[in-house]
Short mmCIF file of C-alpha atoms in Angstrom, two decimals:
data_model
loop_
_atom_site.label_atom_id
_atom_site.label_comp_id
_atom_site.label_asym_id
_atom_site.label_seq_id
_atom_site.Cartn_x
_atom_site.Cartn_y
_atom_site.Cartn_z
CA MET A 1 35.63 41.12 88.59
CA ILE A 2 37.84 38.79 90.58
CA ALA A 3 36.63 35.28 91.27
CA LEU A 4 36.08 35.94 94.96
CA GLN A 5 33.68 38.78 94.21
CA LYS A 6 31.90 36.76 91.52
CA LYS A 7 31.23 33.99 94.04
CA ALA A 8 30.04 36.50 96.65
CA THR A 9 27.64 38.02 94.11
CA LEU A 10 26.36 34.56 93.27
CA PHE A 11 25.53 33.90 96.96
CA LYS A 12 23.83 37.31 97.20
CA LYS A 13 21.68 36.67 94.13
CA ILE A 14 20.68 33.19 95.31
CA ARG A 15 19.55 34.64 98.65
CA GLU A 16 17.72 37.45 96.83
CA PHE A 17 15.81 34.89 94.78
CA PHE A 18 14.71 32.78 97.73
CA ASP A 19 14.06 35.64 100.13
CA ALA A 20 11.75 37.26 97.57
CA GLN A 21 9.75 34.03 97.46
CA GLY A 22 9.49 33.85 101.23
CA LEU A 23 11.73 30.84 101.88
CA THR A 24 13.50 30.72 105.23
CA GLU A 25 17.27 30.38 105.23
CA VAL A 26 18.33 27.75 107.75
CA GLN A 27 21.52 26.38 109.21
CA THR A 28 21.72 22.75 110.32
CA PRO A 29 24.52 20.89 112.12
CA SER A 30 27.41 19.68 110.02
CA LEU A 31 28.87 17.46 112.77
CA LEU A 32 26.58 14.42 112.93
CA ASN A 33 26.28 11.28 115.05
CA THR A 34 25.51 9.04 112.08
CA PRO A 35 27.33 8.70 108.74
CA THR A 36 25.44 8.52 105.48
CA THR A 37 24.29 5.09 104.31
CA ASP A 38 24.45 6.19 100.66
CA VAL A 39 26.27 3.35 98.88
CA TYR A 40 28.70 5.49 96.90
CA ILE A 41 29.09 8.46 99.22
CA ASP A 42 31.52 8.22 102.13
CA SER A 43 31.35 10.36 105.26
CA ILE A 44 34.53 11.73 106.79
CA ALA A 45 34.80 10.45 110.36
CA VAL A 46 36.22 12.61 113.14
CA VAL A 47 36.97 11.94 116.79
CA THR A 48 35.93 14.61 119.27
CA ASN A 49 36.47 15.28 122.99
CA LYS A 50 39.17 12.65 123.40
CA GLU A 51 41.42 14.85 125.59
CA ILE A 52 38.65 15.43 128.11
CA GLY A 53 37.85 11.77 128.46
CA GLN A 54 34.61 11.84 126.48
CA LYS A 55 35.80 10.38 123.19
CA THR A 56 33.00 10.47 120.62
CA HIS A 57 32.91 9.49 116.95
CA LYS A 58 31.28 12.08 114.76
CA TYR A 59 30.82 12.45 111.03
CA LEU A 60 30.91 15.54 108.83
CA HIS A 61 27.69 15.85 106.88
CA THR A 62 27.83 14.84 103.20
CA SER A 63 24.68 16.88 102.55
CA PRO A 64 22.29 18.75 104.83
CA GLU A 65 19.38 16.66 103.53
CA LEU A 66 18.31 14.67 106.56
CA GLU A 67 18.80 17.54 109.02
CA MET A 68 16.70 19.81 106.80
CA LYS A 69 14.05 17.13 106.52
CA LYS A 70 13.84 17.05 110.32
CA LEU A 71 12.94 20.75 110.16
CA LEU A 72 10.39 20.13 107.40
CA SER A 73 8.68 17.43 109.43
CA GLN A 74 8.45 19.84 112.37
CA GLY A 75 6.62 22.39 110.22
CA SER A 76 9.39 24.73 109.05
CA GLY A 77 7.72 25.40 105.70
CA ASP A 78 9.82 26.22 102.59
CA ILE A 79 13.50 26.32 103.51
CA TYR A 80 16.90 26.72 101.89
CA GLN A 81 20.48 26.40 103.00
CA ILE A 82 23.91 27.17 101.57
CA CYS A 83 26.65 25.21 103.31
CA GLN A 84 29.96 23.41 102.98
CA VAL A 85 29.67 19.62 102.77
CA PHE A 86 32.34 16.95 103.05
CA ARG A 87 32.80 13.66 101.21
CA ASP A 88 35.62 11.18 101.50
CA ASN A 89 37.29 9.47 98.54
CA GLU A 90 36.41 12.15 96.01
CA ILE A 91 39.22 13.74 94.06
CA GLY A 92 39.08 14.93 90.47
CA GLU A 93 38.76 17.90 88.19
CA ARG A 94 35.25 18.47 89.49
CA ASN A 95 35.18 16.37 92.66
CA PHE A 96 36.52 17.55 95.98
CA ASN A 97 36.48 16.45 99.61
CA GLU A 98 34.83 19.74 100.50
CA PHE A 99 32.39 21.75 98.40
CA THR A 100 29.41 24.09 98.69
CA LEU A 101 25.84 22.91 98.33
CA LEU A 102 22.67 24.91 97.89
CA GLU A 103 19.84 22.73 99.14
CA TYR A 104 16.20 23.79 99.12
CA TYR A 105 12.73 22.36 99.65
CA ARG A 106 9.38 23.57 98.37
CA LEU A 107 6.16 22.31 99.97
CA ASP A 108 3.46 20.95 97.62
CA PHE A 109 5.81 21.09 94.63
CA ASP A 110 6.28 18.10 92.34
CA ILE A 111 9.54 17.74 90.40
CA TYR A 112 8.10 19.52 87.35
CA GLN A 113 7.27 22.60 89.41
CA LEU A 114 10.66 22.42 91.07
CA MET A 115 12.44 22.21 87.70
CA SER A 116 10.56 25.34 86.56
CA ASP A 117 11.55 27.08 89.78
CA ILE A 118 15.23 26.16 89.22
CA SER A 119 14.97 27.46 85.65
CA ALA A 120 13.73 30.79 87.11
CA LEU A 121 16.65 30.75 89.57
CA LEU A 122 19.12 30.18 86.71
CA ARG A 123 17.59 33.12 84.81
CA HIS A 124 17.90 35.27 87.93
CA LEU A 125 21.57 34.32 88.07
CA GLY A 126 22.08 35.31 84.44
CA ILE A 127 21.74 32.00 82.58
CA HIS A 128 19.26 32.73 79.80
CA ASP A 129 19.92 29.69 77.59
CA GLU A 130 17.09 27.51 76.37
CA VAL A 131 16.07 24.96 79.01
CA VAL A 132 15.82 21.43 77.65
CA LYS A 133 13.83 18.85 79.62
CA MET A 134 14.19 15.22 78.70
CA SER A 135 13.13 12.07 80.53
CA TYR A 136 15.86 9.54 81.34
CA ALA A 137 14.18 7.11 78.92
CA GLN A 138 14.02 9.70 76.13
CA ALA A 139 17.70 10.57 76.60
CA PHE A 140 18.71 6.90 76.42
CA ASN A 141 16.51 6.34 73.41
CA GLN A 142 17.82 9.40 71.56
CA PHE A 143 21.53 9.13 72.36
CA GLY A 144 22.00 5.41 72.92
CA LYS A 145 19.11 3.70 71.07
CA ILE A 146 18.34 1.81 74.28
CA ASP A 147 14.89 1.24 75.77
CA ILE A 148 16.30 1.67 79.26
CA LEU A 149 13.10 1.13 81.28
CA ASN A 150 12.37 -2.18 79.55
CA THR A 151 15.85 -3.70 79.35
CA ASP A 152 16.78 -6.22 82.04
CA PHE A 153 20.24 -6.64 83.57
CA GLU A 154 21.32 -9.50 81.27
CA SER A 155 20.20 -7.71 78.09
CA LEU A 156 21.87 -4.52 79.26
CA LYS A 157 25.11 -6.44 79.80
CA ARG A 158 24.93 -7.67 76.21
CA ILE A 159 24.45 -4.09 75.01
CA ALA A 160 27.36 -2.88 77.17
CA LEU A 161 29.59 -5.54 75.62
CA THR A 162 28.85 -4.19 72.14
CA HIS A 163 30.23 -0.86 73.38
CA ASP A 164 33.35 -2.58 74.77
CA LEU A 165 32.37 -1.71 78.34
CA ASN A 166 33.06 -3.56 81.56
CA ILE A 167 30.01 -5.58 82.66
CA ASP A 168 31.34 -6.63 86.04
CA PHE A 169 28.59 -5.00 88.12
CA GLU A 170 26.52 -6.22 91.05
CA TRP A 171 23.40 -4.25 90.21
CA ILE A 172 21.61 -3.06 87.09
CA GLU A 173 21.61 0.56 88.25
CA ASP A 174 25.41 0.69 88.17
CA LEU A 175 25.43 -0.53 84.58
CA GLN A 176 22.67 1.97 83.69
CA MET A 177 24.91 4.70 85.10
CA LEU A 178 27.98 3.50 83.19
CA LEU A 179 26.01 3.52 79.92
CA PHE A 180 24.63 6.95 80.78
CA VAL A 181 28.12 8.31 81.41
CA HIS A 182 29.45 6.67 78.24
CA LEU A 183 26.64 7.27 75.76
CA VAL A 184 24.36 10.05 77.01
CA GLU A 185 26.44 12.50 79.01
CA PRO A 186 28.87 13.38 76.18
CA CYS A 187 25.84 14.40 74.07
CA LEU A 188 24.58 16.69 76.83
CA LYS A 189 27.71 18.84 76.47
CA ASP A 190 26.01 20.72 73.63
CA LEU A 191 23.04 21.65 75.83
CA PRO A 192 23.71 24.65 78.13
CA VAL A 193 20.80 23.80 80.46
CA CYS A 194 19.27 20.34 80.54
CA PHE A 195 17.06 18.55 83.05
CA ILE A 196 16.94 14.76 82.94
CA TYR A 197 13.92 13.49 84.87
CA ASP A 198 12.01 10.32 85.78
CA TYR A 199 14.80 7.88 86.58
CA PRO A 200 14.46 4.08 86.56
CA SER A 201 13.06 2.87 89.90
CA GLU A 202 16.38 1.11 90.66
CA GLN A 203 17.96 4.58 90.96
CA SER A 204 15.22 5.97 93.19
CA ALA A 205 17.51 7.02 96.09
CA LEU A 206 15.15 9.06 98.31
CA ALA A 207 12.61 9.83 95.59
CA ARG A 208 9.00 8.68 95.35
CA VAL A 209 8.58 5.64 93.09
CA ASP A 210 5.71 5.18 90.68
CA GLY A 211 5.89 1.80 88.90
CA LYS A 212 9.07 1.70 86.81
CA ILE A 213 9.83 5.35 87.45
CA ALA A 214 11.34 7.29 90.34
CA HIS A 215 10.30 10.95 90.48
CA ARG A 216 13.81 12.27 90.47
CA PHE A 217 15.74 14.65 88.25
CA GLU A 218 19.23 15.89 87.62
CA LEU A 219 20.32 19.24 86.28
CA TYR A 220 23.10 19.22 83.69
CA LEU A 221 24.86 22.40 82.60
CA SER A 222 26.86 21.75 79.40
CA GLY A 223 27.11 18.06 80.25
CA VAL A 224 28.20 18.57 83.86
CA GLU A 225 25.93 17.22 86.60
CA VAL A 226 25.14 20.20 88.82
CA GLY A 227 21.96 19.31 90.72
CA ASN A 228 19.93 16.37 91.96
CA GLY A 229 16.31 16.62 93.05
CA TYR A 230 13.53 14.39 94.35
CA ASP A 231 9.83 14.29 94.90
CA GLU A 232 10.60 13.42 98.51
CA LEU A 233 9.64 10.29 100.41
CA GLN A 234 7.45 11.19 103.38
CA SER A 235 7.10 8.41 105.94
CA ALA A 236 9.63 7.12 108.44
CA LYS A 237 8.95 3.62 107.13
CA SER A 238 9.89 4.51 103.55
CA TYR A 239 13.18 6.07 104.73
CA GLN A 240 13.94 3.08 106.92
CA GLN A 241 13.49 0.78 103.92
CA VAL A 242 15.92 2.84 101.81
CA PHE A 243 18.55 3.01 104.58
CA ALA A 244 18.34 -0.75 105.15
CA ARG A 245 18.60 -1.47 101.42
CA GLU A 246 21.64 0.82 101.08
CA ASN A 247 23.31 -0.76 104.08
CA ALA A 248 22.79 -4.22 102.60
CA LYS A 249 24.35 -3.06 99.33
CA ARG A 250 27.33 -1.56 101.21
CA GLN A 251 27.87 -4.93 102.92
CA GLN A 252 27.68 -6.73 99.58
CA ILE A 253 30.60 -4.70 98.19
CA ASN A 254 32.57 -4.90 101.45
CA LYS A 255 32.03 -1.31 102.52
CA PRO A 256 31.24 -0.61 106.18
CA SER A 257 27.54 -0.54 107.00
CA PHE A 258 26.13 1.73 109.68
CA GLU A 259 23.49 2.00 112.35
CA LEU A 260 20.34 3.54 110.95
CA ASP A 261 19.84 7.18 111.86
CA LEU A 262 17.31 6.57 114.62
CA GLU A 263 17.08 10.23 115.59
CA PHE A 264 15.96 11.03 112.07
CA LEU A 265 13.48 8.16 111.92
CA ALA A 266 12.03 9.18 115.30
CA CYS A 267 11.61 12.72 114.06
CA LEU A 268 9.63 11.41 111.09
CA GLU A 269 6.99 9.95 113.41
CA LYS A 270 5.45 13.13 112.11
CA PRO A 271 5.91 12.47 108.37
CA LEU A 272 7.43 14.93 105.95
CA PRO A 273 4.86 17.18 104.26
CA LYS A 274 4.48 16.57 100.54
CA CYS A 275 7.45 18.42 99.02
CA SER A 276 10.22 18.35 96.47
CA GLY A 277 13.83 19.26 97.15
CA VAL A 278 17.08 19.70 95.28
CA ALA A 279 20.80 19.95 95.98
CA ILE A 280 22.90 22.13 93.65
CA GLY A 281 26.70 22.17 93.62
CA ILE A 282 27.71 25.82 93.87
CA GLU A 283 31.26 25.51 92.51
CA ARG A 284 30.08 23.56 89.47
CA LEU A 285 27.29 26.09 88.94
CA ALA A 286 29.77 28.96 89.24
CA SER A 287 32.21 27.41 86.80
CA GLN A 288 29.44 27.06 84.20
CA LEU A 289 27.99 30.49 84.98
CA PHE A 290 31.31 32.29 84.70
CA ALA A 291 32.74 30.20 81.84
CA THR A 292 33.81 32.48 79.02
CA MET B 1 54.80 -4.66 80.87
CA ALA B 2 53.46 -2.78 83.86
CA ASN B 3 49.77 -2.16 84.45
CA TYR B 4 48.39 1.27 85.19
CA SER B 5 45.14 1.82 87.08
CA THR B 6 42.72 4.63 86.24
CA SER B 7 44.00 6.67 89.19
CA GLN B 8 47.44 6.79 87.52
CA PHE B 9 46.11 7.79 84.08
CA LYS B 10 47.53 11.01 82.71
CA ASN B 11 47.57 12.68 79.35
CA GLY B 12 50.14 11.30 76.94
CA MET B 13 50.36 7.93 78.71
CA LYS B 14 50.76 5.05 76.24
CA LEU B 15 48.55 2.03 76.96
CA MET B 16 47.37 -1.11 75.21
CA LEU B 17 43.75 -1.09 74.15
CA ASP B 18 42.22 -4.01 72.22
CA GLY B 19 45.67 -5.03 71.04
CA ASN B 20 46.70 -1.62 69.74
CA PRO B 21 49.00 0.93 71.40
CA CYS B 22 47.06 4.09 72.26
CA SER B 23 47.88 7.42 73.80
CA ILE B 24 45.65 9.15 76.40
CA VAL B 25 44.40 12.46 75.02
CA ASN B 26 42.04 13.32 77.86
CA ASN B 27 41.02 11.64 81.11
CA GLU B 28 37.81 12.77 82.81
CA ILE B 29 36.67 11.51 86.21
CA VAL B 30 32.87 11.33 86.30
CA LYS B 31 31.14 10.47 89.54
CA PRO B 32 27.36 10.47 89.32
CA GLY B 33 25.90 11.97 92.50
CA LYS B 34 24.36 8.63 93.42
CA GLY B 35 26.78 6.28 91.70
CA GLN B 36 30.29 4.99 91.64
CA ALA B 37 33.13 6.84 89.93
CA PHE B 38 34.03 6.28 86.28
CA ASN B 39 36.87 7.47 84.08
CA ARG B 40 35.81 8.63 80.64
CA VAL B 41 39.00 8.54 78.60
CA LYS B 42 39.73 9.80 75.11
CA PHE B 43 42.45 7.80 73.37
CA LYS B 44 44.32 8.15 70.11
CA ASP B 45 45.11 4.84 68.45
CA LEU B 46 48.79 5.18 67.52
CA ILE B 47 48.48 2.75 64.62
CA THR B 48 45.29 3.90 62.92
CA GLY B 49 45.47 7.51 64.14
CA LYS B 50 41.78 7.33 65.04
CA SER B 51 40.48 8.69 68.33
CA LEU B 52 38.12 6.71 70.53
CA ILE B 53 36.35 7.19 73.85
CA LYS B 54 36.24 4.49 76.52
CA THR B 55 34.61 4.57 79.94
CA PHE B 56 36.09 2.55 82.80
CA LYS B 57 35.05 1.78 86.35
CA SER B 58 37.50 3.69 88.49
CA GLY B 59 40.13 1.18 89.64
CA GLU B 60 40.30 -0.79 86.39
CA SER B 61 43.75 -1.06 84.89
CA LEU B 62 45.36 -1.31 81.46
CA GLU B 63 48.71 -2.67 80.32
CA SER B 64 51.27 -0.07 79.33
CA ALA B 65 52.46 -0.03 75.73
CA ASP B 66 56.17 -0.18 74.89
CA VAL B 67 56.14 2.93 72.75
CA MET B 68 59.08 5.23 72.05
CA GLU B 69 59.28 8.42 70.05
CA LEU B 70 62.65 8.94 68.35
CA ASP B 71 64.04 11.65 66.12
CA MET B 72 65.39 10.04 62.97
CA GLN B 73 66.82 11.22 59.70
CA TYR B 74 65.01 10.18 56.52
CA LEU B 75 67.47 8.47 54.17
CA TYR B 76 65.76 7.07 51.06
CA ASN B 77 62.80 5.14 49.74
CA ASP B 78 63.48 1.98 47.77
CA GLY B 79 59.98 1.57 46.42
CA SER B 80 58.47 -0.62 49.14
CA VAL B 81 60.13 0.59 52.35
CA TRP B 82 61.24 3.94 53.68
CA ASN B 83 64.63 4.03 55.39
CA PHE B 84 65.46 6.11 58.45
CA MET B 85 68.51 6.42 60.67
CA ASP B 86 68.74 7.13 64.38
CA THR B 87 71.37 9.88 64.36
CA GLU B 88 72.60 8.94 67.82
CA SER B 89 72.88 5.15 67.62
CA PHE B 90 73.30 5.07 63.81
CA GLU B 91 70.78 2.25 63.86
CA GLN B 92 68.77 2.03 60.66
CA HIS B 93 65.01 1.38 60.57
CA ALA B 94 62.98 0.40 57.53
CA ILE B 95 59.37 1.46 57.64
CA ASP B 96 56.74 -0.27 55.59
CA ASP B 97 54.96 1.88 53.03
CA SER B 98 51.61 1.06 54.68
CA SER B 99 52.69 2.77 57.94
CA MET B 100 53.59 6.01 56.22
CA ASP B 101 50.09 7.47 55.84
CA ASP B 102 50.17 11.17 55.00
CA ALA B 103 53.85 11.49 55.86
CA ARG B 104 54.99 10.11 52.51
CA GLY B 105 54.05 13.33 50.73
CA TYR B 106 56.40 15.44 52.85
CA LEU B 107 59.59 13.43 53.17
CA VAL B 108 62.70 15.11 51.93
CA GLU B 109 65.98 13.24 52.17
CA GLN B 110 68.03 14.19 55.23
CA ASP B 111 65.06 15.86 57.01
CA MET B 112 64.66 14.95 60.68
CA CYS B 113 61.37 13.16 61.43
CA THR B 114 59.71 11.79 64.53
CA VAL B 115 59.37 8.03 64.34
CA VAL B 116 57.17 6.15 66.81
CA LEU B 117 58.37 2.66 67.68
CA TRP B 118 56.12 0.05 69.28
CA ASN B 119 57.95 -3.02 70.56
CA ASN B 120 60.88 -1.67 68.55
CA ASN B 121 58.89 -1.68 65.32
CA PRO B 122 58.16 1.64 63.65
CA ILE B 123 54.42 2.36 63.48
CA SER B 124 54.23 5.96 62.41
CA VAL B 125 56.27 8.85 61.04
CA THR B 126 55.69 12.55 61.61
CA PRO B 127 57.54 14.86 59.19
CA PRO B 128 58.93 18.26 60.30
CA ILE B 129 56.26 21.01 60.64
CA HIS B 130 57.69 22.85 57.62
CA VAL B 131 59.32 21.20 54.61
CA MET B 132 60.76 22.68 51.41
CA LEU B 133 59.23 21.08 48.30
CA GLU B 134 59.69 21.74 44.59
CA VAL B 135 56.76 22.46 42.31
CA VAL B 136 56.83 19.97 39.44
CA ASP B 137 53.50 20.80 37.87
CA THR B 138 51.00 23.66 37.99
CA ASP B 139 48.99 25.82 35.60
CA PRO B 140 50.72 29.02 34.45
CA GLY B 141 49.77 31.97 36.66
CA LEU B 142 47.45 34.69 35.37
CA LYS B 143 49.10 38.08 35.07
CA GLY B 144 47.45 40.87 37.06
CA ASP B 145 45.78 38.46 39.47
CA SER B 146 48.38 38.82 42.19
CA ALA B 147 45.77 39.80 44.80
CA GLY B 148 45.16 36.11 45.14
CA THR B 149 41.70 34.69 44.69
CA GLY B 150 42.23 31.32 46.32
CA GLY B 151 45.20 30.19 44.29
CA LYS B 152 45.64 27.06 42.20
CA PRO B 153 46.68 23.44 42.80
CA ALA B 154 50.34 22.55 42.35
CA THR B 155 51.95 19.10 42.39
CA MET B 156 55.14 18.81 44.43
CA ASN B 157 58.16 16.63 43.77
CA THR B 158 56.92 14.27 46.51
CA GLY B 159 53.58 13.80 44.78
CA VAL B 160 51.47 15.80 47.22
CA VAL B 161 49.18 18.50 45.81
CA VAL B 162 49.21 21.89 47.56
CA GLN B 163 47.09 24.97 46.92
CA VAL B 164 49.56 27.78 46.00
CA PRO B 165 49.29 31.46 45.02
CA LEU B 166 48.82 32.13 41.33
CA PHE B 167 52.32 33.61 40.89
CA ILE B 168 54.11 30.36 41.77
CA GLY B 169 55.57 28.57 38.77
CA ILE B 170 57.08 25.18 37.96
CA GLY B 171 60.57 24.64 39.37
CA GLU B 172 60.08 26.93 42.36
CA VAL B 173 60.79 25.64 45.85
CA ILE B 174 58.12 26.47 48.40
CA LYS B 175 57.65 26.00 52.12
CA VAL B 176 54.70 23.73 53.06
CA ASP B 177 53.07 23.32 56.48
CA THR B 178 52.80 19.53 56.87
CA ARG B 179 50.08 19.73 59.55
CA THR B 180 47.63 21.51 57.26
CA ASN B 181 49.07 20.85 53.78
CA GLU B 182 49.13 24.62 53.25
CA TYR B 183 51.51 26.88 51.35
CA ALA B 184 53.65 28.75 53.91
CA GLY B 185 55.89 30.91 51.71
CA ARG B 186 58.69 30.80 49.16
CA SER B 187 62.23 29.68 49.87
#
């Protein structure tokens, strides 16, 4: 089967899986008024309507997350979307300026239920390998002998030095990530399907925080990060806090900071229902799925 | 020497790492979904031959290593140093016994070898893939066992021990694969 057909079959099977469970496929705008505030994700800016005297700055979406959450807050119920997304400053063997995301949300699911649901999706797609689930702390303990949830920034720097790693970081989460990439990820290569869950609160992103832990997970297929999911924040206030914090961090490392997405925050006057959601990179999934 | 940043890294590039010249075997860009980009790089230390993995913040840079690979002819060994000649410049290089590693078991006078120079000093020698060596000691072969049941050890004129078929006797010249130390046929 040629690659084009394989990819088409993959899309068909994904839709089959979600349609059978009654999710609604949605399409949200990819040309947005506000760029992402995510510290390490850059939106691609475009200028529209210049020739007709109505010059407007727009941004290609880096993920359909916020637009889909607007739908969720308006009562859409379980939804999924498959779309192209765009990110600036990403080039590599597995990083591109444009790629395909599958993003879906399940109402009343926590991350454990969502991880089980993704495992079922992977089986439906033909991945029958054993599914390993490991907390972030377990993974660090097993592969790096580090008690990651109870190690402060200074102590972590000392540990990084023993591994000959750069310790020039502004925030502990960046050093946690470096150590994860250096010590843990290479060990995940031997595991065909692995979920890492319950991240340190410093890496909460848009996930619900419970003490030292953020209810967030990532899906790794043979050591390659393929998906990222959250037990989603619900209130406008909690999102506003995250956006403001990310903007402050962007300023600290001399990256442009942006106006908060007021449209989104206004929409969340009606808070998000309790739900969990995940974004899965389709090309990375396909390359693992069709690897010989 | 020039500095190279992670965005310029490519396989085979020779860089200085902790004071030793190293060669890039593999360079992987890893960008966590919610984090900054890193380069996870596999190096081979050109002096010790060991491989090691380092992870850098993307944008970090390393100093390049002044490393050259030259084809040279092996001349002779005077007991403490091994002498080679660059067949183009006719320049002669003496390589310390300690830098020879496994190569010393496969050097036949006048064979062409690859010599790696760092700051103009030789740091390693790679013999040709196949060399012809003479068997100087081995047990007599057993008649009627020519099907080969794993063979027997034989000591070569260079000192290296190679597993050979049972029919090979003392005084025979055999072809040896220097990458695997395996018997590769008779002359």
